[in-house]
Amino acid sequence: MSRDPRYDILFEPVKIGPVVARNRFYQVPHCNGMGARHPSGTAVMRGIKAEGGWAVICTEETEIHPTSDISPYPEGWNWDDHDIPALARMTEAVHAHGSLAGIELCHGGGHTPNLYSREVPLAPSHALNQMIYPVQARAMDKTDIADLRRWHRQAALRAKQAGFDIVYVYAGHDLSIFQHFISRRHNHRTDEYGGSLENRVRLFREAIEDTKDAVGDTCAVAVRLAVDELMGPDGITSDGEGHDIVALLAELPDLWDVCLSDWSNDSQTSRFSQEGFQEEYTSFVKSLTTKPVVGVGRFTSPDTMVSQIRRGVLDMIGAARPSIADPFLPKKIEEGRIDDIRECIGCNICVSGDSTTVPMRCTQNPTVGEEWRKDWHPEKIAVKRSDEKVLVVGGGPAGLECARALGQRGYHVTLAEAGRSLGGRVSHEASLAGLSAWARVRDYRTGQLVKMPNVEVFLESELTAEHVLEFGFEHVVIATGARWRGDGVGRTHRTAVQGLDALPVFTPDDWFSGRLDATALPQGPLVIFDDDQFYLAGVLAETVKQPGRRVILATPGADVSAYTHHTLEQSRIQRRLLDIGVEIHPHRALAGAGQNELHLACTYTAARHDVECAALLCVTSRLPNEALYRSLMERRLDWRAAGISTVTSIGDAQAPSTIAAAVYSGHRYARELDEPKSNDAVSFKRELPRIEAL
Ligand code: ADP
Ligand code: SF4
């Protein structure tokens, strides 16, 4: 297949100062949960994106000095010369595929608690740490400012030595000292670095000039600037100081990478924003500079990308998440394989790798984070080792990915699904308010399966152990998913809650099956009890809430949808629920029920708080649908006669978890089938610390 000429413009080279990007695809800096702790993992992940056609590949935030130590979060290190080999590993991986390597030098100022280095944090003015750490930054004096400029310059020189082509001066996400100097909120100084905008921008300008002076002969100097903080007049706004900063510095950097601040605004989930959502804030930039402009907006559609370029919004298509979900996105556009693009669903599971400090994972791309340690490539997979046939039971995310990856290996696969359509929980959840993009998990996989002559799909085929034994496939994979329980068992209640039978009790499955729907809801308040504490209870509350219907969300958590702090959504979710009138009762456990009444109890004091309740919707925990698996295991003695050699459960049928975990589980099964089994306890490579001399 060849490229659609409409997309030719995306493959034009772009000059960035002294270097040239081979096309307009630009992987902007992004965290990955690996950073300096897993340098080979980071390097191989970045190199694969270069292979996939991104012309520029950037690091995550890379700390320039021990006073900028953001541990426990795993970012890059460029503290001294010892860090150069790890950085060079990344540039070599990127250069091997003809792409440019960019480094986001970062000093976090008062944002970094310096927990590992134990240095006193630095800031324009005395300031409490922006996270929850009981640490204050001290106001910098002139010596500190001179030191900071020297550290930044030295870090730029080390970056050049490590082979980087683009060196950033970073003022974004409310976690860069240069942004803190620019910000009236953070900078209360009365010297030449405070007061007027010109004064507040002074240090940023000096850092750009220093960097150009140090490395600008061979490296492009890029800036990353937050042009809007989405906090109105208290912050930088794109029609106020954001605009004026770009006007002041217009031609100074070699490239403008413009974004929103803080990270939760920049990386909004699909529940709260559409593709291209940053345009209204960033589109002014090109009118003020002749230098190339990069911006993001969860771009996955080549038509949208072309439109951004043609309408003069951006020069280069920036992407973090779309490049994680599909490292080969540019190559697929280039080769005219648009249907093969694995579009980001905007769920921010990848982000949670950073805050939980483990290699990032992705709902759509099960290979991310595994490129080096498991040698998993997002597009390549070993060919089958035998002609054995595989039956996959269940067409949810686990079964679909398992069938797809087995099909890609060349196995003959039969996928049997009980329902009338594929997708399992993904199809259900994508029908809820704001989650329609999640259907891409299903659609990418069904789109691939129809192209595979070696994979057959049977719908409306609810299989029993008898059926499976009759068919006689060598390998049977049980991907039958899970169901929500209605007895209250979850995190807080470890045994069934007694006394709920005075009320109609529903689970999310009742909503998905239509047993509970907007019209069938009993009159009176619906209480949603959320002990799952991820997104589902909150999104059900939003879906069910109608004018005139009382919806009460009670949770043992302090916040609604507490785990969504890790996906950067929590404050948006809570604000939305409050805006639409959902009543929120935090710190509450279940204590029983009466007529039209639910008994709740304070999780600290056990004090009773009764609420009016016509029906209870329990979102607590799930049980695997393991009946088929169990009955096949009980009939192990019949396998040989049926020709079965293995029966394996995967995904939620094994243990309910995230959609990302189900996709990973299906993918892992497919990768490991017929491969030599290792006796090692650890199934992946680890990058162990170098043992220094005592
Ligand atoms: P996962 O997240 O692990 O993929 P899901 O619950 O999303 O799990 O998907 C499970 C799928 O398996 C559902 O579409 C369900 O209809 C299907 N399924 C469950 N039991 C059977 C069965 N006995 N035979 C065929 N399909 C089944
Ligand atoms: Fe996109 Fe979700 Fe993957 Fe992140 S985890 S890249 S948001 S699909």
XYZ file of C-alpha atoms and ligand atoms in Angstrom:
729
model
C 0.000 0.000 0.000
C 1.174 3.504 -0.556
C 0.558 6.735 1.200
C -2.481 8.854 0.493
C -1.137 12.052 -1.163
C -3.364 14.085 1.188
C -0.915 13.147 3.936
C 2.254 14.099 2.040
C 2.498 17.333 3.983
C 3.060 15.335 7.188
C 6.250 13.905 5.722
C 7.933 17.176 4.805
C 11.227 17.823 6.599
C 11.355 20.649 9.131
C 14.471 22.681 9.909
C 14.940 23.268 13.629
C 17.906 25.596 14.139
C 21.031 23.681 13.079
C 19.243 20.308 12.704
C 16.561 18.926 10.394
C 13.671 16.670 11.369
C 12.848 14.221 8.577
C 9.081 14.714 8.966
C 6.539 16.520 11.131
C 5.977 13.775 13.743
C 7.378 14.867 17.070
C 7.334 12.772 20.226
C 7.272 15.429 22.904
C 8.855 14.770 26.306
C 6.888 12.316 28.431
C 7.348 10.435 31.692
C 7.464 6.681 31.481
C 7.922 5.321 35.004
C 11.438 4.180 34.100
C 13.734 7.211 33.772
C 17.213 6.902 35.212
C 16.296 3.757 37.162
C 15.816 1.710 34.000
C 18.029 3.362 31.378
C 18.047 0.449 28.930
C 14.274 0.064 29.211
C 13.859 3.754 28.468
C 16.369 3.728 25.604
C 14.876 0.740 23.788
C 11.324 2.117 24.207
C 12.451 5.426 22.646
C 14.398 3.689 19.873
C 11.323 1.720 18.818
C 9.421 4.968 18.368
C 12.203 6.231 16.097
C 11.855 2.993 14.149
C 8.118 3.699 13.973
C 8.764 6.955 12.132
C 8.749 9.746 14.730
C 11.302 12.269 13.486
C 12.020 13.666 16.941
C 12.099 11.609 20.124
C 12.466 13.395 23.437
C 13.320 12.242 26.941
C 11.156 12.681 30.001
C 11.997 15.508 32.396
C 15.702 15.163 33.024
C 16.885 16.640 36.293
C 19.919 18.884 35.940
C 21.134 18.931 39.545
C 20.577 17.319 42.980
C 18.606 20.402 44.039
C 16.058 19.267 41.449
C 15.419 15.759 42.746
C 11.827 14.719 42.106
C 12.107 11.253 43.655
C 10.149 9.092 44.283
C 9.028 9.800 40.698
C 11.398 8.098 38.252
C 12.611 10.790 35.859
C 15.902 11.160 33.977
C 19.172 12.205 35.558
C 21.696 14.632 34.123
C 23.320 15.600 37.407
C 26.937 15.036 36.450
C 29.205 13.166 34.022
C 28.246 9.806 35.527
C 24.850 10.170 33.859
C 26.211 10.582 30.334
C 26.406 6.849 29.394
C 22.737 6.245 30.261
C 21.680 9.306 28.268
C 23.885 8.234 25.362
C 22.158 4.848 25.298
C 18.934 6.646 24.415
C 20.460 8.920 21.750
C 22.155 5.931 20.093
C 18.867 4.022 19.971
C 17.137 7.032 18.397
C 19.920 7.829 15.923
C 20.002 4.208 14.756
C 16.700 4.915 13.002
C 17.567 8.358 11.622
C 15.601 10.417 14.157
C 16.648 13.358 16.288
C 16.988 13.009 20.052
C 15.734 15.796 22.302
C 16.353 16.236 26.023
C 14.049 18.095 28.373
C 16.412 19.619 30.916
C 14.463 20.275 34.078
C 14.951 22.062 37.338
C 11.781 21.629 39.357
C 12.441 24.391 41.897
C 9.902 24.389 44.705
C 8.044 21.481 43.127
C 10.784 18.982 43.956
C 11.015 17.809 47.557
C 14.626 16.525 47.137
C 13.812 13.462 49.219
C 16.778 11.469 47.907
C 19.397 14.207 47.612
C 18.292 15.969 50.855
C 19.252 19.333 49.352
C 17.202 22.349 50.343
C 14.811 23.117 47.463
C 15.145 26.421 45.630
C 12.402 28.756 44.428
C 11.966 32.383 43.376
C 10.336 33.110 46.753
C 9.926 31.157 49.997
C 7.351 28.475 49.256
C 5.805 25.341 50.675
C 6.328 22.266 48.486
C 3.579 21.996 45.864
C 2.908 18.326 46.607
C 2.157 17.034 50.093
C 5.710 16.823 51.370
C 6.400 18.790 54.568
C 9.236 20.700 52.904
C 9.710 24.369 52.055
C 11.866 25.839 49.332
C 13.993 28.862 50.163
C 14.032 32.044 48.126
C 17.013 32.171 45.797
C 19.574 34.962 46.105
C 21.776 36.227 43.268
C 24.413 33.562 43.933
C 21.751 30.861 43.634
C 20.571 32.340 40.347
C 24.138 32.351 39.008
C 24.534 28.736 40.191
C 21.303 27.673 38.513
C 22.405 29.231 35.220
C 25.759 27.431 35.507
C 24.107 24.078 36.303
C 21.758 24.430 33.359
C 24.633 25.301 31.028
C 26.704 22.365 32.255
C 23.736 20.032 31.815
C 23.335 21.290 28.246
C 27.012 20.562 27.553
C 26.647 17.046 28.975
C 23.544 16.562 26.813
C 25.530 17.528 23.750
C 28.276 15.109 24.774
C 25.636 12.376 25.140
C 24.595 13.001 21.539
C 21.382 15.012 21.846
C 20.321 17.111 18.860
C 17.682 19.233 20.632
C 18.141 20.708 24.104
C 15.138 22.104 25.955
C 14.723 25.024 28.281
C 11.574 24.001 30.111
C 8.872 26.212 31.607
C 5.813 24.021 31.818
C 3.452 21.998 33.991
C 3.965 24.160 37.090
C 7.028 22.087 37.905
C 9.828 24.084 36.329
C 11.748 26.795 38.112
C 11.660 28.976 34.992
C 7.863 28.851 34.963
C 7.864 29.652 38.672
C 9.946 32.761 38.020
C 7.542 33.789 35.244
C 4.475 33.215 37.410
C 3.072 36.051 39.539
C 1.677 33.351 41.794
C 5.107 31.929 42.607
C 7.391 34.949 42.160
C 7.072 37.680 44.818
C 10.533 39.159 44.254
C 11.249 42.855 44.190
C 14.624 42.701 42.366
C 15.201 42.624 38.608
C 13.854 39.043 38.505
C 10.441 40.001 39.926
C 7.683 42.508 39.288
C 7.095 43.284 35.615
C 6.653 40.489 33.075
C 9.987 41.427 31.477
C 11.645 40.942 34.871
C 9.877 37.659 35.566
C 10.852 36.315 32.137
C 14.492 37.437 32.609
C 15.803 34.144 33.997
C 14.043 32.108 31.308
C 15.530 34.366 28.639
C 18.989 34.095 30.189
C 18.729 30.297 30.293
C 17.766 30.177 26.602
C 20.692 32.470 25.752
C 23.093 30.451 27.924
C 21.981 27.220 26.258
C 22.341 28.643 22.766
C 25.786 29.929 23.676
C 26.844 26.563 25.128
C 25.495 24.128 22.522
C 23.606 26.128 19.892
C 26.255 25.624 17.220
C 25.213 22.013 16.684
C 22.096 21.545 18.844
C 18.702 23.146 18.400
C 17.495 24.948 21.516
C 13.789 24.335 22.116
C 11.544 25.821 24.747
C 8.564 24.135 26.312
C 6.177 26.772 27.579
C 2.821 26.526 29.284
C 0.784 29.181 27.476
C -2.280 28.694 29.690
C -2.745 27.296 33.191
C -6.558 27.102 32.957
C -6.936 29.031 36.191
C -8.032 32.361 34.812
C -6.393 35.567 35.982
C -4.494 33.838 38.818
C -2.347 32.088 36.233
C -0.788 32.480 32.815
C -3.443 32.814 30.108
C -3.112 32.470 26.369
C -4.774 35.840 25.816
C -2.697 37.484 28.548
C 0.819 36.785 29.756
C 1.100 33.534 27.771
C 0.732 35.588 24.617
C 3.103 38.286 25.848
C 5.888 35.831 26.774
C 5.851 34.380 23.255
C 5.888 37.917 21.834
C 8.880 38.863 24.022
C 10.966 35.811 23.079
C 9.550 35.117 19.622
C 12.704 34.442 17.600
C 15.053 33.504 20.446
C 14.516 29.708 20.633
C 14.849 27.424 17.613
C 11.499 25.771 18.332
C 8.389 26.482 20.367
C 6.821 23.488 22.088
C 3.657 24.922 23.612
C 1.311 23.230 26.030
C -1.105 23.659 28.927
C -0.238 23.557 32.610
C -0.431 21.682 34.944
C -0.036 18.076 33.782
C -3.699 17.291 34.459
C -4.662 20.056 32.040
C -2.084 19.073 29.451
C -2.867 15.319 29.501
C -6.638 15.478 29.751
C -8.401 12.173 29.355
C -10.901 11.499 26.572
C -13.644 11.725 29.209
C -12.966 15.448 29.437
C -11.496 16.502 26.090
C -11.511 15.779 22.385
C -8.660 15.326 19.923
C -7.094 18.723 19.241
C -8.441 20.271 22.454
C -5.411 22.530 22.946
C -5.893 24.443 19.708
C -7.922 27.238 21.278
C -5.006 28.001 23.602
C -1.996 27.453 21.346
C -3.111 28.620 17.906
C -1.886 32.200 18.481
C 1.764 31.165 18.765
C 2.502 30.830 15.066
C 1.398 34.404 14.420
C 4.220 35.667 16.661
C 7.208 33.622 15.492
C 8.793 32.224 12.346
C 10.261 29.319 14.328
C 8.599 25.883 14.122
C 5.756 25.349 16.596
C 4.909 21.977 18.162
C 1.743 21.281 20.118
C -0.187 18.294 21.393
C -3.846 17.257 21.571
C -4.008 13.451 21.565
C -3.678 13.425 17.790
C -4.400 10.034 16.245
C -6.205 10.992 13.033
C -4.054 11.935 10.024
C -6.823 14.187 8.698
C -6.833 16.192 11.919
C -3.045 16.406 11.779
C -3.092 17.690 8.205
C -5.732 20.216 9.162
C -3.529 21.515 12.005
C -0.666 22.112 9.568
C -2.738 23.513 6.689
C -4.636 25.927 8.920
C -1.366 27.214 10.366
C -2.024 26.026 13.918
C 1.123 23.886 14.247
C 4.224 23.012 12.219
C 4.865 19.695 13.894
C 2.427 17.186 15.350
C 3.400 16.644 18.957
C 2.359 13.463 20.704
C 3.068 11.646 23.907
C 0.143 9.259 24.460
C -0.588 8.534 20.774
C 3.090 7.546 20.416
C 2.798 5.235 23.423
C -0.378 3.553 22.174
C 1.110 3.216 18.702
C 4.857 3.766 18.336
C 4.412 3.052 14.608
C 1.701 5.639 13.971
C 3.796 7.726 11.488
C 4.960 4.646 9.594
C 1.392 3.384 9.271
C 0.280 6.699 7.794
C 3.316 6.701 5.516
C 2.531 3.209 4.277
C -1.171 3.876 3.797
C -2.144 1.519 6.635
C -4.552 3.837 8.427
C -6.731 0.920 9.583
C -3.777 -0.532 11.437
C -3.334 2.488 13.714
C -3.837 1.555 17.356
C -5.433 4.760 18.559
C -4.871 6.014 22.083
C -8.119 5.854 24.052
C -7.182 8.708 26.393
C -7.480 6.686 29.614
C -4.173 7.775 31.234
C -3.248 4.347 32.541
C 0.188 5.208 31.113
C 0.376 8.204 33.460
C -0.173 5.966 36.460
C 3.226 4.352 35.800
C 4.823 7.617 36.856
C 2.876 8.109 40.058
C 3.141 4.446 41.056
C 6.843 4.518 40.054
C 6.864 1.433 37.831
C 7.480 1.119 34.074
C 4.481 2.569 32.294
C 1.773 0.373 30.870
C -0.823 1.140 28.217
C -4.353 -0.110 27.663
C -3.893 -0.254 23.897
C -0.231 -1.247 23.622
C 0.614 -4.202 25.870
C 4.267 -4.126 24.802
C 5.068 -0.700 26.179
C 7.553 -0.824 29.035
C 8.433 -4.391 27.994
C 10.557 -3.537 24.938
C 13.902 -4.155 26.616
C 13.061 -6.290 29.618
C 10.935 -8.813 27.692
C 12.165 -8.041 24.191
C 8.605 -7.289 23.101
C 8.209 -5.241 19.945
C 4.869 -3.538 19.281
C 4.690 -4.738 15.677
C 6.793 -7.884 15.539
C 6.126 -11.231 17.149
C 7.707 -14.658 16.729
C 6.058 -16.924 14.166
C 4.225 -19.970 15.477
C 6.279 -22.972 16.509
C 3.639 -25.601 15.745
C 0.427 -26.210 13.828
C -1.555 -26.699 17.013
C -4.935 -24.995 17.101
C -6.193 -22.670 19.784
C -9.730 -22.052 21.050
C -10.239 -18.712 22.782
C -13.485 -18.508 24.769
C -14.671 -14.935 25.332
C -14.323 -11.851 23.136
C -13.546 -9.158 25.686
C -10.243 -7.276 25.693
C -8.274 -10.314 26.927
C -9.747 -12.760 24.406
C -9.574 -10.284 21.521
C -5.916 -9.429 22.093
C -5.048 -13.074 22.634
C -6.723 -14.099 19.359
C -5.157 -11.151 17.507
C -1.610 -11.828 18.679
C -1.936 -15.602 18.149
C -3.319 -14.868 14.693
C -0.361 -12.600 13.992
C 1.944 -15.473 14.932
C 0.147 -17.614 12.362
C -1.760 -19.963 14.645
C -5.161 -21.242 13.634
C -7.458 -19.591 16.179
C -11.160 -19.970 16.896
C -12.718 -17.247 19.022
C -16.112 -18.075 20.547
C -18.186 -15.339 22.148
C -21.456 -15.882 24.006
C -22.889 -12.464 23.146
C -24.090 -10.973 19.877
C -21.074 -8.722 19.582
C -17.441 -8.540 20.591
C -15.791 -6.297 23.130
C -16.991 -7.591 26.505
C -16.601 -5.008 29.241
C -15.080 -2.496 26.831
C -18.299 -2.341 24.815
C -20.284 -1.940 28.017
C -18.108 0.743 29.523
C -17.753 2.663 26.249
C -21.528 3.230 26.392
C -21.169 5.299 29.571
C -20.893 9.088 29.724
C -17.657 10.307 28.139
C -16.073 6.898 27.526
C -16.945 6.310 23.855
C -13.257 6.432 22.807
C -12.664 3.293 24.861
C -14.381 1.303 22.115
C -11.090 1.665 20.227
C -9.733 -1.218 22.323
C -12.324 -3.436 20.632
C -12.327 -1.779 17.227
C -8.571 -1.967 16.654
C -8.624 -5.677 17.430
C -11.746 -6.616 15.490
C -10.325 -4.616 12.561
C -7.183 -6.738 12.654
C -9.036 -10.037 13.132
C -11.149 -9.656 9.986
C -7.941 -9.487 7.967
C -6.666 -12.777 9.352
C -7.823 -15.830 7.391
C -6.438 -18.063 10.146
C -8.784 -16.626 12.808
C -12.462 -17.572 12.895
C -14.931 -15.741 15.112
C -18.220 -17.234 16.288
C -20.785 -15.022 18.015
C -23.755 -16.193 20.111
C -21.713 -19.232 21.053
C -21.873 -19.738 24.771
C -19.597 -22.694 25.369
C -19.832 -25.380 28.024
C -17.145 -27.870 29.015
C -18.992 -30.444 26.880
C -18.636 -28.255 23.788
C -14.965 -27.631 24.427
C -14.251 -31.332 24.890
C -16.144 -32.145 21.700
C -14.156 -29.651 19.601
C -10.764 -30.956 20.687
C -8.446 -27.970 20.214
C -4.916 -28.500 21.501
C -4.995 -25.279 23.500
C -7.985 -23.744 25.229
C -7.905 -20.188 26.543
C -10.640 -19.110 28.934
C -11.263 -15.355 28.696
C -14.773 -15.308 30.105
C -14.368 -12.147 32.162
C -15.875 -11.295 35.521
C -19.091 -10.065 37.118
C -19.742 -7.442 39.765
C -20.849 -8.729 43.140
C -23.857 -7.307 44.944
C -23.094 -8.349 48.519
C -20.972 -5.329 49.399
C -17.662 -7.235 49.569
C -14.822 -5.016 48.482
C -11.968 -3.142 50.140
C -13.807 -2.066 53.255
C -16.169 -4.983 53.788
C -14.299 -8.250 53.490
C -17.405 -10.328 54.216
C -20.944 -9.914 52.885
C -22.805 -6.951 54.346
C -25.887 -8.107 56.234
C -29.293 -6.460 56.131
C -29.293 -4.955 52.643
C -32.329 -7.043 51.552
C -34.810 -4.349 52.582
C -33.763 -2.510 49.377
C -33.458 -3.437 45.704
C -29.723 -3.956 45.186
C -28.138 -3.645 41.742
C -24.647 -3.970 40.295
C -23.058 -2.349 37.236
C -23.890 -5.530 35.294
C -27.588 -4.753 35.822
C -27.040 -1.392 34.144
C -25.120 -2.973 31.266
C -27.748 -5.684 30.752
C -30.625 -3.182 30.906
C -32.172 -4.690 34.057
C -31.510 -1.333 35.649
C -31.955 1.539 33.239
C -32.910 5.166 33.413
C -36.631 4.441 32.978
C -36.784 1.384 35.227
C -35.133 3.123 38.150
C -37.380 3.190 41.208
C -38.680 6.585 42.304
C -36.564 8.158 44.991
C -32.821 8.467 45.436
C -30.381 5.998 43.938
C -27.383 5.425 46.200
C -24.184 4.276 44.553
C -21.811 2.690 47.033
C -18.276 2.858 45.633
C -15.653 0.695 47.245
C -13.926 -0.031 43.922
C -12.726 3.583 44.044
C -11.569 3.770 40.431
C -13.626 5.360 37.642
C -16.728 3.182 37.267
C -18.919 4.384 40.146
C -18.259 8.022 39.276
C -19.013 7.496 35.609
C -22.194 5.562 36.437
C -23.293 8.418 38.707
C -22.744 10.837 35.843
C -24.591 8.588 33.395
C -27.579 7.955 35.670
C -28.021 11.497 36.985
C -30.920 13.304 35.373
C -32.607 16.532 36.407
C -35.070 15.653 39.143
C -33.416 12.354 40.085
C -31.400 12.272 43.298
C -28.153 10.358 43.004
C -26.030 9.881 46.105
C -22.484 8.588 45.851
C -21.200 7.133 49.126
C -17.642 5.883 49.407
C -15.192 4.877 52.133
C -12.667 7.048 50.289
C -11.929 10.666 51.087
C -12.378 11.578 47.420
C -14.705 10.391 44.697
C -13.009 7.886 42.343
C -9.879 8.084 44.473
C -7.575 6.023 42.236
C -8.131 8.520 39.427
C -5.578 10.751 41.116
C -3.190 8.443 39.264
C -4.875 9.173 35.927
C -4.945 12.937 36.580
C -8.755 13.032 36.515
C -9.848 13.107 40.130
C -10.493 16.824 40.487
C -12.336 16.997 37.152
C -14.523 14.024 38.096
C -15.427 15.409 41.514
C -16.118 18.864 40.058
C -18.345 17.418 37.356
C -20.360 15.308 39.801
C -20.833 18.288 42.105
C -21.790 20.485 39.134
C -24.527 18.103 38.007
C -25.869 17.709 41.527
C -24.647 14.266 42.603
C -24.576 14.230 46.421
C -21.235 12.984 47.729
C -20.799 11.228 51.078
C -17.111 10.416 51.732
C -15.738 8.214 54.566
C -18.826 6.012 54.569
C -19.226 2.246 54.951
C -22.394 0.176 54.575
C -24.273 -0.601 57.801
C -27.529 -2.160 56.565
C -30.867 -0.950 55.226
C -34.451 -0.229 56.188
C -37.585 0.684 54.234
C -36.481 3.393 51.751
C -33.402 3.968 53.809
C -29.746 2.986 53.616
C -27.698 2.869 56.780
C -24.205 4.255 56.323
C -21.502 4.440 58.960
C -18.533 6.770 59.384
C -15.383 4.798 58.547
C -13.596 6.365 61.541
C -16.162 6.493 64.351
C -18.835 4.063 63.076
C -21.410 6.805 63.781
C -24.622 6.094 61.800
C -25.608 8.348 58.907
C -28.854 7.207 57.288
C -29.816 8.389 53.823
C -33.076 8.145 51.931
C -32.654 5.385 49.355
C -34.960 3.729 46.818
C -32.284 1.485 45.311
C -28.666 0.644 45.986
C -26.082 0.238 43.227
C -23.024 -1.566 44.588
C -19.705 -0.914 42.846
C -17.386 -2.880 45.062
C -15.484 -5.816 43.569
C -15.854 -8.563 40.983
C -15.761 -12.340 40.838
C -14.163 -14.153 37.915
C -16.496 -16.089 35.595
C -14.576 -19.276 36.228
C -17.279 -21.961 35.936
C -16.103 -23.125 32.511
C -12.462 -23.122 33.547
C -13.227 -25.050 36.727
C -15.329 -27.684 35.010
C -12.625 -28.228 32.400
C -10.035 -28.575 35.147
C -12.267 -31.107 36.888
C -12.379 -33.128 33.673
C -8.638 -33.177 33.161
C -8.741 -36.931 32.594
C -10.890 -36.394 29.489
C -8.442 -33.986 27.846
C -6.198 -36.542 26.204
C -9.098 -38.238 24.404
C -10.337 -34.815 23.298
C -6.872 -33.810 22.053
C -6.522 -30.997 24.565
C -3.102 -30.369 26.021
C -3.534 -27.069 27.886
C -6.378 -25.056 29.409
C -5.465 -21.579 30.650
C -7.514 -18.714 32.061
C -6.522 -15.154 31.245
C -7.666 -11.604 31.932
C -10.559 -10.913 34.267
C -11.490 -14.615 34.235
C -8.228 -15.290 36.023
C -8.367 -12.268 38.333
C -10.377 -9.092 37.663
C -8.231 -6.032 37.042
C -7.904 -3.122 34.615
C -8.619 -3.356 30.893
C -4.881 -2.765 30.406
C -4.149 -5.846 32.515
C -6.621 -7.942 30.486
C -5.028 -6.883 27.186
C -1.573 -7.602 28.617
C -2.710 -10.997 29.846
C -4.040 -11.981 26.414
C -0.914 -10.715 24.719
C 1.380 -12.516 27.136
C -0.378 -15.823 26.563
C 0.055 -15.420 22.812
C 3.754 -14.501 23.119
C 4.539 -17.444 25.378
C 2.604 -20.225 23.638
C 4.977 -22.991 22.577
C 8.001 -20.913 23.540
C 10.631 -22.674 25.657
C 9.695 -22.433 29.315
C 12.292 -20.901 31.569
C 12.875 -22.121 35.097
C 13.926 -18.659 36.184
C 11.798 -17.082 38.861
C 11.971 -13.716 37.094
C 10.512 -13.714 33.597
C 12.172 -10.471 32.471
C 15.546 -8.766 32.462
C 16.352 -6.395 35.256
C 18.790 -3.540 35.189
C 20.532 -4.019 38.509
C 22.456 -1.290 40.316
C 26.160 -1.120 39.640
C 27.935 -2.158 42.828
C 30.405 0.556 43.714
C 33.642 -0.055 45.611
C 33.182 0.360 49.352
P -11.780 -9.560 29.911
O -11.633 -8.165 30.408
O -10.970 -10.532 30.708
O -11.532 -9.695 28.449
P -14.702 -9.378 29.611
O -15.679 -9.546 30.713
O -14.538 -8.044 29.002
O -13.314 -9.984 30.155
O -15.070 -10.345 28.431
C -15.479 -11.637 28.631
C -16.296 -12.061 27.420
O -16.466 -13.478 27.476
C -17.693 -11.462 27.388
O -17.909 -10.853 26.126
C -18.620 -12.678 27.597
O -19.826 -12.578 26.864
C -17.783 -13.826 27.089
N -18.103 -15.129 27.687
C -18.286 -15.410 29.000
N -18.556 -16.724 29.191
C -18.530 -17.306 27.954
C -18.699 -18.641 27.475
N -18.938 -19.657 28.303
N -18.609 -18.870 26.145
C -18.329 -17.859 25.280
N -18.147 -16.572 25.685
C -18.241 -16.291 26.999
Fe -3.489 6.279 25.531
Fe -4.479 4.984 27.628
Fe -2.364 4.005 26.281
Fe -2.073 6.159 27.786
S -2.605 4.108 28.500
S -1.306 5.879 25.713
S -4.018 7.182 27.484
S -4.429 4.249 25.522
